[in-house]
Short mmCIF file of C-alpha atoms and ligand atoms in Angstrom, two decimals:
data_model
loop_
_atom_site.label_atom_id
_atom_site.label_comp_id
_atom_site.label_asym_id
_atom_site.label_seq_id
_atom_site.Cartn_x
_atom_site.Cartn_y
_atom_site.Cartn_z
CA MET A 1 76.87 278.81 40.91
CA ALA A 2 78.57 276.23 38.32
CA LYS A 3 78.66 278.13 35.71
CA LYS A 4 76.40 276.41 32.79
CA PHE A 5 78.08 274.07 29.41
CA LYS A 6 77.29 275.62 26.43
CA VAL A 7 75.94 274.08 23.67
CA VAL A 8 75.82 276.25 19.93
CA VAL A 9 73.55 274.57 17.53
CA THR A 10 74.26 275.55 13.78
CA ARG A 11 70.92 275.03 13.03
CA ARG A 12 68.12 275.05 14.00
CA ILE A 13 67.49 270.83 14.39
CA PRO A 14 63.89 269.04 15.49
CA GLU A 15 62.62 270.19 19.33
CA ALA A 16 63.55 266.31 20.31
CA GLY A 17 67.04 266.88 20.30
CA LEU A 18 67.33 270.21 21.25
CA GLN A 19 64.34 269.45 24.48
CA LEU A 20 67.29 266.65 25.76
CA LEU A 21 70.15 269.18 25.49
CA LYS A 22 67.86 271.86 27.62
CA LYS A 23 66.74 269.73 29.82
CA ALA A 24 70.31 268.25 31.07
CA GLY A 25 70.71 272.00 32.04
CA PHE A 26 72.87 273.60 28.95
CA GLU A 27 72.83 276.34 27.49
CA VAL A 28 71.46 275.74 24.17
CA LYS A 29 72.56 278.42 21.31
CA ILE A 30 70.71 278.07 18.37
CA SER A 31 72.55 279.80 15.18
CA PRO A 32 69.77 282.47 14.34
CA TYR A 33 70.04 281.90 10.22
CA ASN A 34 68.10 279.01 8.31
CA ARG A 35 71.26 279.00 6.87
CA ILE A 36 74.38 277.56 6.33
CA LEU A 37 76.88 279.96 8.66
CA THR A 38 79.59 280.92 6.15
CA ARG A 39 83.39 280.49 8.35
CA PRO A 40 83.66 284.24 9.56
CA GLU A 41 80.19 282.98 10.89
CA LEU A 42 80.97 279.75 11.81
CA LYS A 43 84.30 280.80 13.60
CA LYS A 44 81.95 283.33 15.71
CA PHE A 45 79.72 281.54 16.37
CA VAL A 46 81.35 278.54 18.28
CA LYS A 47 83.49 280.73 20.58
CA GLY A 48 83.47 279.79 23.94
CA ALA A 49 81.15 276.69 22.75
CA ASP A 50 81.97 272.99 25.13
CA ALA A 51 79.99 271.15 22.21
CA ILE A 52 79.12 272.20 18.88
CA LEU A 53 75.87 270.03 16.87
CA SER A 54 77.87 270.45 13.87
CA LEU A 55 75.70 269.46 10.13
CA LEU A 56 77.51 268.32 6.98
CA THR A 57 77.27 271.52 5.91
CA ASP A 58 79.63 272.21 8.47
CA LYS A 59 83.52 271.76 7.25
CA ILE A 60 84.95 271.24 10.44
CA ASP A 61 88.11 271.60 10.92
CA GLY A 62 91.58 273.10 13.50
CA GLU A 63 91.00 276.38 12.68
CA ILE A 64 87.21 276.01 13.56
CA LEU A 65 87.63 273.61 16.65
CA ASP A 66 90.59 277.04 17.84
CA ALA A 67 88.23 279.18 17.86
CA ALA A 68 85.94 277.62 19.88
CA GLY A 69 88.55 277.34 22.42
CA PRO A 70 90.22 275.44 25.23
CA GLN A 71 87.55 273.81 26.88
CA LEU A 72 85.83 273.11 23.51
CA LYS A 73 85.22 268.83 24.57
CA ILE A 74 83.19 267.87 21.36
CA VAL A 75 82.06 267.95 17.89
CA ALA A 76 77.82 266.30 16.86
CA ASN A 77 77.65 265.64 13.89
CA TYR A 78 73.88 265.36 12.79
CA ALA A 79 74.44 262.94 10.51
CA VAL A 80 76.30 259.55 9.52
CA GLY A 81 78.24 260.53 7.30
CA TYR A 82 81.20 262.41 8.39
CA ASP A 83 83.60 263.51 5.79
CA ASN A 84 83.30 267.57 6.34
CA PHE A 85 84.64 266.54 9.72
CA LYS A 86 89.63 266.75 9.46
CA ILE A 87 89.68 263.73 11.59
CA ASP A 88 93.43 264.54 12.32
CA ASP A 89 92.54 267.70 13.90
CA PHE A 90 90.33 266.69 16.49
CA LYS A 91 92.90 264.19 16.98
CA THR A 92 95.57 266.12 17.93
CA ARG A 93 93.71 268.48 19.80
CA LYS A 94 91.85 265.10 21.82
CA ILE A 95 88.38 266.40 20.97
CA TYR A 96 85.84 264.00 20.62
CA ALA A 97 83.79 263.61 17.23
CA THR A 98 80.76 262.08 16.83
CA ASN A 99 77.73 261.10 14.00
CA THR A 100 74.13 259.27 13.95
CA PRO A 101 75.03 255.84 12.79
CA GLY A 102 71.96 253.36 12.91
CA VAL A 103 68.79 255.48 13.21
CA LEU A 104 68.62 256.28 10.03
CA THR A 105 69.22 253.25 7.67
CA GLU A 106 66.40 252.49 6.36
CA THR A 107 64.63 255.56 6.02
CA VAL A 108 67.40 255.98 3.66
CA ALA A 109 67.06 253.11 1.83
CA GLU A 110 63.32 253.60 1.38
CA HIS A 111 64.25 256.35 -0.22
CA THR A 112 66.61 255.07 -1.99
CA ILE A 113 64.22 251.83 -3.57
CA GLY A 114 62.04 255.29 -4.42
CA LEU A 115 64.91 257.06 -6.17
CA LEU A 116 65.25 253.40 -8.30
CA PHE A 117 61.69 253.11 -9.15
CA ALA A 118 61.49 256.84 -10.01
CA ILE A 119 64.01 256.31 -12.03
CA ALA A 120 63.76 252.51 -13.63
CA GLN A 121 59.73 253.93 -14.42
CA ARG A 122 60.45 258.23 -15.19
CA ILE A 123 58.38 258.86 -12.63
CA VAL A 124 59.55 262.42 -12.61
CA GLU A 125 58.80 262.97 -16.29
CA ALA A 126 55.57 261.34 -16.28
CA ASP A 127 54.14 264.17 -13.70
CA GLU A 128 56.23 266.92 -15.26
CA PHE A 129 54.40 266.24 -18.26
CA VAL A 130 50.60 266.08 -16.67
CA ARG A 131 51.29 268.82 -14.86
CA GLN A 132 52.64 270.69 -17.98
CA LYS A 133 48.59 270.07 -19.07
CA LYS A 134 50.35 267.62 -22.33
CA PHE A 135 48.38 264.55 -20.84
CA ARG A 136 45.64 263.84 -24.22
CA GLY A 137 44.20 260.55 -23.39
CA TRP A 138 46.24 256.20 -22.50
CA GLU A 139 48.55 255.87 -26.11
CA PRO A 140 50.42 252.80 -26.59
CA MET A 141 53.62 254.00 -26.32
CA LEU A 142 54.04 257.12 -23.87
CA PHE A 143 56.75 257.20 -21.10
CA LEU A 144 57.88 253.20 -21.74
CA GLY A 145 60.04 252.70 -18.63
CA THR A 146 62.18 250.01 -17.83
CA ASP A 147 60.59 246.73 -15.20
CA VAL A 148 62.97 246.25 -12.45
CA ARG A 149 61.87 242.48 -10.91
CA ASN A 150 64.36 239.78 -12.35
CA LYS A 151 67.31 242.35 -12.60
CA THR A 152 70.46 242.54 -11.66
CA LEU A 153 71.17 245.64 -8.87
CA GLY A 154 75.09 245.88 -7.87
CA ILE A 155 75.85 247.44 -4.84
CA VAL A 156 78.80 249.57 -3.60
CA GLY A 157 79.73 249.31 -0.42
CA LEU A 158 77.84 246.65 1.60
CA GLY A 159 77.49 248.68 4.94
CA ARG A 160 74.17 249.63 7.02
CA ILE A 161 73.05 251.34 4.10
CA GLY A 162 73.59 248.69 1.39
CA GLY A 163 73.11 245.74 3.76
CA GLU A 164 69.43 247.36 3.88
CA VAL A 165 69.19 248.17 -0.03
CA ALA A 166 70.07 244.09 -1.24
CA LYS A 167 67.63 242.85 1.18
CA ARG A 168 64.63 244.70 0.57
CA MET A 169 65.38 244.00 -3.21
CA ARG A 170 66.30 240.92 -3.30
CA ASP A 171 63.68 240.00 -0.95
CA GLY A 172 60.59 242.61 -1.95
CA PHE A 173 61.15 242.71 -6.30
CA GLY A 174 62.99 239.74 -6.75
CA LEU A 175 66.31 241.53 -7.97
CA LYS A 176 69.51 238.64 -8.10
CA ILE A 177 71.73 241.52 -5.92
CA ILE A 178 75.95 241.30 -6.43
CA TYR A 179 78.11 243.56 -4.14
CA PHE A 180 81.33 245.08 -4.28
CA ASP A 181 82.77 246.20 -1.00
CA VAL A 182 86.89 246.16 0.19
CA LYS A 183 86.33 244.68 2.85
CA ARG A 184 84.25 240.66 1.89
CA ASN A 185 81.36 239.81 4.13
CA LYS A 186 81.33 236.20 3.82
CA GLU A 187 78.72 236.25 6.71
CA LEU A 188 76.43 238.22 4.74
CA GLU A 189 76.28 236.77 1.40
CA LYS A 190 74.85 233.90 3.18
CA GLU A 191 72.18 235.57 5.24
CA LEU A 192 71.56 237.92 2.48
CA GLY A 193 71.57 235.28 -0.18
CA ILE A 194 73.92 237.93 -2.21
CA LYS A 195 77.19 237.60 -4.24
CA TYR A 196 80.75 239.32 -3.87
CA VAL A 197 82.19 240.57 -7.52
CA SER A 198 84.58 243.02 -8.20
CA PHE A 199 84.54 246.12 -8.89
CA SER A 200 84.48 246.14 -12.33
CA GLN A 201 82.76 243.36 -13.05
CA LEU A 202 79.70 245.35 -10.92
CA LEU A 203 79.28 247.77 -13.68
CA LYS A 204 79.12 245.26 -15.80
CA GLU A 205 76.63 243.12 -14.96
CA SER A 206 74.68 245.39 -12.70
CA ASP A 207 70.96 246.75 -14.50
CA PHE A 208 70.76 249.27 -11.20
CA ILE A 209 74.09 250.20 -8.92
CA SER A 210 73.48 251.48 -5.37
CA ILE A 211 76.41 253.47 -4.31
CA HIS A 212 76.84 253.53 0.05
CA VAL A 213 80.85 253.92 -0.03
CA PRO A 214 81.93 257.25 2.12
CA LEU A 215 83.73 259.94 0.49
CA LEU A 216 87.12 259.36 1.44
CA PRO A 217 90.41 259.55 -0.68
CA THR A 218 90.13 256.23 -2.01
CA THR A 219 86.51 256.35 -3.21
CA HIS A 220 87.07 260.30 -4.37
CA HIS A 221 85.94 259.97 -7.92
CA MET A 222 84.91 256.21 -8.20
CA PHE A 223 82.72 256.50 -10.92
CA THR A 224 83.87 258.78 -14.57
CA LEU A 225 83.77 257.68 -17.62
CA LYS A 226 86.02 254.87 -17.70
CA GLU A 227 83.33 253.15 -15.81
CA PHE A 228 80.37 254.43 -16.68
CA LYS A 229 81.01 252.85 -20.44
CA MET A 230 81.63 249.44 -18.72
CA MET A 231 78.48 249.59 -17.15
CA LYS A 232 75.53 248.54 -19.89
CA PRO A 233 73.65 251.36 -22.01
CA THR A 234 70.81 249.60 -20.13
CA ALA A 235 71.98 250.46 -16.67
CA PHE A 236 70.28 253.15 -13.90
CA LEU A 237 73.24 254.53 -11.74
CA ILE A 238 71.10 255.62 -8.29
CA ASN A 239 73.62 257.60 -5.67
CA THR A 240 72.42 258.52 -2.00
CA SER A 241 75.79 258.32 -0.10
CA ARG A 242 78.42 261.29 -1.13
CA GLY A 243 77.86 263.11 -4.71
CA ALA A 244 82.22 263.42 -5.16
CA ILE A 245 81.73 259.94 -5.77
CA ILE A 246 81.00 261.04 -8.96
CA ASN A 247 82.66 263.06 -11.58
CA GLU A 248 79.24 264.59 -11.83
CA ARG A 249 80.69 266.55 -15.42
CA ASP A 250 81.86 262.49 -17.37
CA LEU A 251 78.52 261.18 -15.81
CA VAL A 252 76.30 264.35 -18.11
CA THR A 253 78.46 262.87 -20.64
CA ALA A 254 77.73 259.65 -20.25
CA LEU A 255 73.74 260.18 -19.62
CA LYS A 256 73.63 262.38 -23.35
CA LYS A 257 75.50 260.32 -25.24
CA LYS A 258 73.38 257.42 -23.86
CA ILE A 259 76.04 255.20 -22.46
CA ILE A 260 74.46 254.58 -19.02
CA ALA A 261 70.49 254.43 -19.21
CA GLY A 262 69.67 257.34 -15.57
CA ALA A 263 71.07 258.52 -13.16
CA ALA A 264 69.09 259.80 -9.92
CA LEU A 265 70.79 261.25 -7.62
CA ASP A 266 69.96 262.62 -3.70
CA VAL A 267 73.86 263.87 -3.49
CA TYR A 268 76.42 266.04 -5.50
CA GLU A 269 79.55 266.70 -6.35
CA PHE A 270 79.87 270.56 -5.31
CA GLU A 271 76.34 270.45 -3.28
CA PRO A 272 74.79 272.36 -2.84
CA LYS A 273 75.79 273.80 -6.99
CA ILE A 274 74.40 270.79 -9.48
CA THR A 275 76.56 270.48 -13.02
CA PRO A 276 74.16 273.19 -14.75
CA ASP A 277 73.76 270.19 -17.70
CA LEU A 278 72.54 267.51 -15.57
CA LEU A 279 69.34 270.18 -14.55
CA LYS A 280 68.64 269.85 -18.25
CA LEU A 281 68.72 265.74 -18.86
CA PRO A 282 65.34 264.30 -18.56
CA ASN A 283 66.93 260.90 -17.97
CA THR A 284 67.87 261.90 -14.66
CA VAL A 285 66.27 262.63 -11.24
CA LEU A 286 67.73 264.53 -8.90
CA LEU A 287 66.66 265.08 -5.08
CA PRO A 288 68.24 267.90 -2.83
CA HIS A 289 69.57 265.40 -0.44
CA ILE A 290 66.66 264.61 1.34
CA ALA A 291 67.72 260.47 1.93
CA SER A 292 67.29 260.46 5.42
CA ALA A 293 64.50 263.36 6.38
CA SER A 294 62.01 261.51 7.34
CA ILE A 295 60.03 263.18 10.30
CA GLU A 296 60.42 260.37 12.48
CA THR A 297 64.79 259.57 11.41
CA ARG A 298 65.51 263.07 11.78
CA SER A 299 64.00 263.08 15.39
CA LYS A 300 66.11 260.60 16.65
CA MET A 301 69.15 262.09 14.48
CA ALA A 302 68.61 264.77 16.71
CA GLU A 303 68.90 262.77 19.76
CA MET A 304 71.35 261.00 19.14
CA ALA A 305 73.31 263.78 18.34
CA ALA A 306 72.34 265.23 21.83
CA LYS A 307 72.56 261.77 23.67
CA ASN A 308 76.15 261.68 22.15
CA ILE A 309 76.84 265.80 23.46
CA ILE A 310 75.14 264.35 27.42
CA ALA A 311 77.85 262.00 27.59
CA VAL A 312 80.55 263.67 27.40
CA LEU A 313 79.07 266.88 28.75
CA ARG A 314 79.04 264.85 31.72
CA GLY A 315 82.35 263.78 32.18
CA GLY A 316 81.40 260.19 29.69
CA LYS A 317 82.57 258.92 26.86
CA PRO A 318 80.46 259.70 23.90
CA ILE A 319 78.55 256.52 22.51
CA ASN A 320 78.73 257.04 18.21
CA PRO A 321 82.16 257.54 18.65
CA ILE A 322 84.54 258.38 15.04
CA PHE A 323 87.35 257.45 16.36
C1 DGY B 401 74.68 261.67 6.46
O1 DGY B 401 73.75 261.27 7.50
O2 DGY B 401 75.24 261.33 6.05
C2 DGY B 401 73.33 261.81 5.32
O3 DGY B 401 73.69 262.53 4.05
C3 DGY B 401 72.23 263.30 5.56
O4 DGY B 401 71.71 262.54 6.59
#
């Protein structure tokens, strides 16, 4: 009997993806731990794998690829972002790398909008106040927030998710949308009725700034004290992309000194660590990297990662190659 391909999954993911892999006839090994694997554990766990289904919390580089062995053909990331992959190491070893683009676009866009409203209207702060049994009845000055309609939203990175946020905020809430991207997209500008501006113009004109760029050497620390000082003191920053695009220490300074009005974050520079002072500030909304976390979307991501593995192990090309 032919040897079964071995697929290792570094942490339990929705059943939809696992079922596809099992039905395809592979030996599927799921990490027994409900936590991020340590580096030595990961190296041991991938040994002998023909395919790895990885998470954004697994750093996949040459050392891990070599630990798997020469039979390894593909690593499918259960995420659209792949800054956890050392791409050059994949290229030199001719191993496929895939991600999950498209299926999470709308969920992340909805989540981003949820964060925008949460910070503007002080929803989390006010919820906490009620839970602490401090509500004594209606008050004229209680938790005054900021209106969202007719304001200017600056989108940093007009990719799939940025475009979806722009469309919904313009159509649904009447905001003026401006954007900055390294690549200008005139077609989408026309389609969405939005305006391209320089990064500094975006910083100066926006009432809300939402970050949608991938983490690259060129986007690392795109937001530092210098950029915060260019923003309006009434402006809010929303980040559902990657934490290290913001210098978190500088953000704390900007929030403490009221250089900007607030920040709503789903991601952190040194995830899962969070700069302690951020936790103490009332003008923040802080979530545990859950922008794609709907039952439907996470199942689709699992299926997509599984389908890439199936395609490659059956001798074909991956559906969502990264390079
Ligand atoms: C991604 O896919 O990159 C998100 O951060 C998690 O879904």
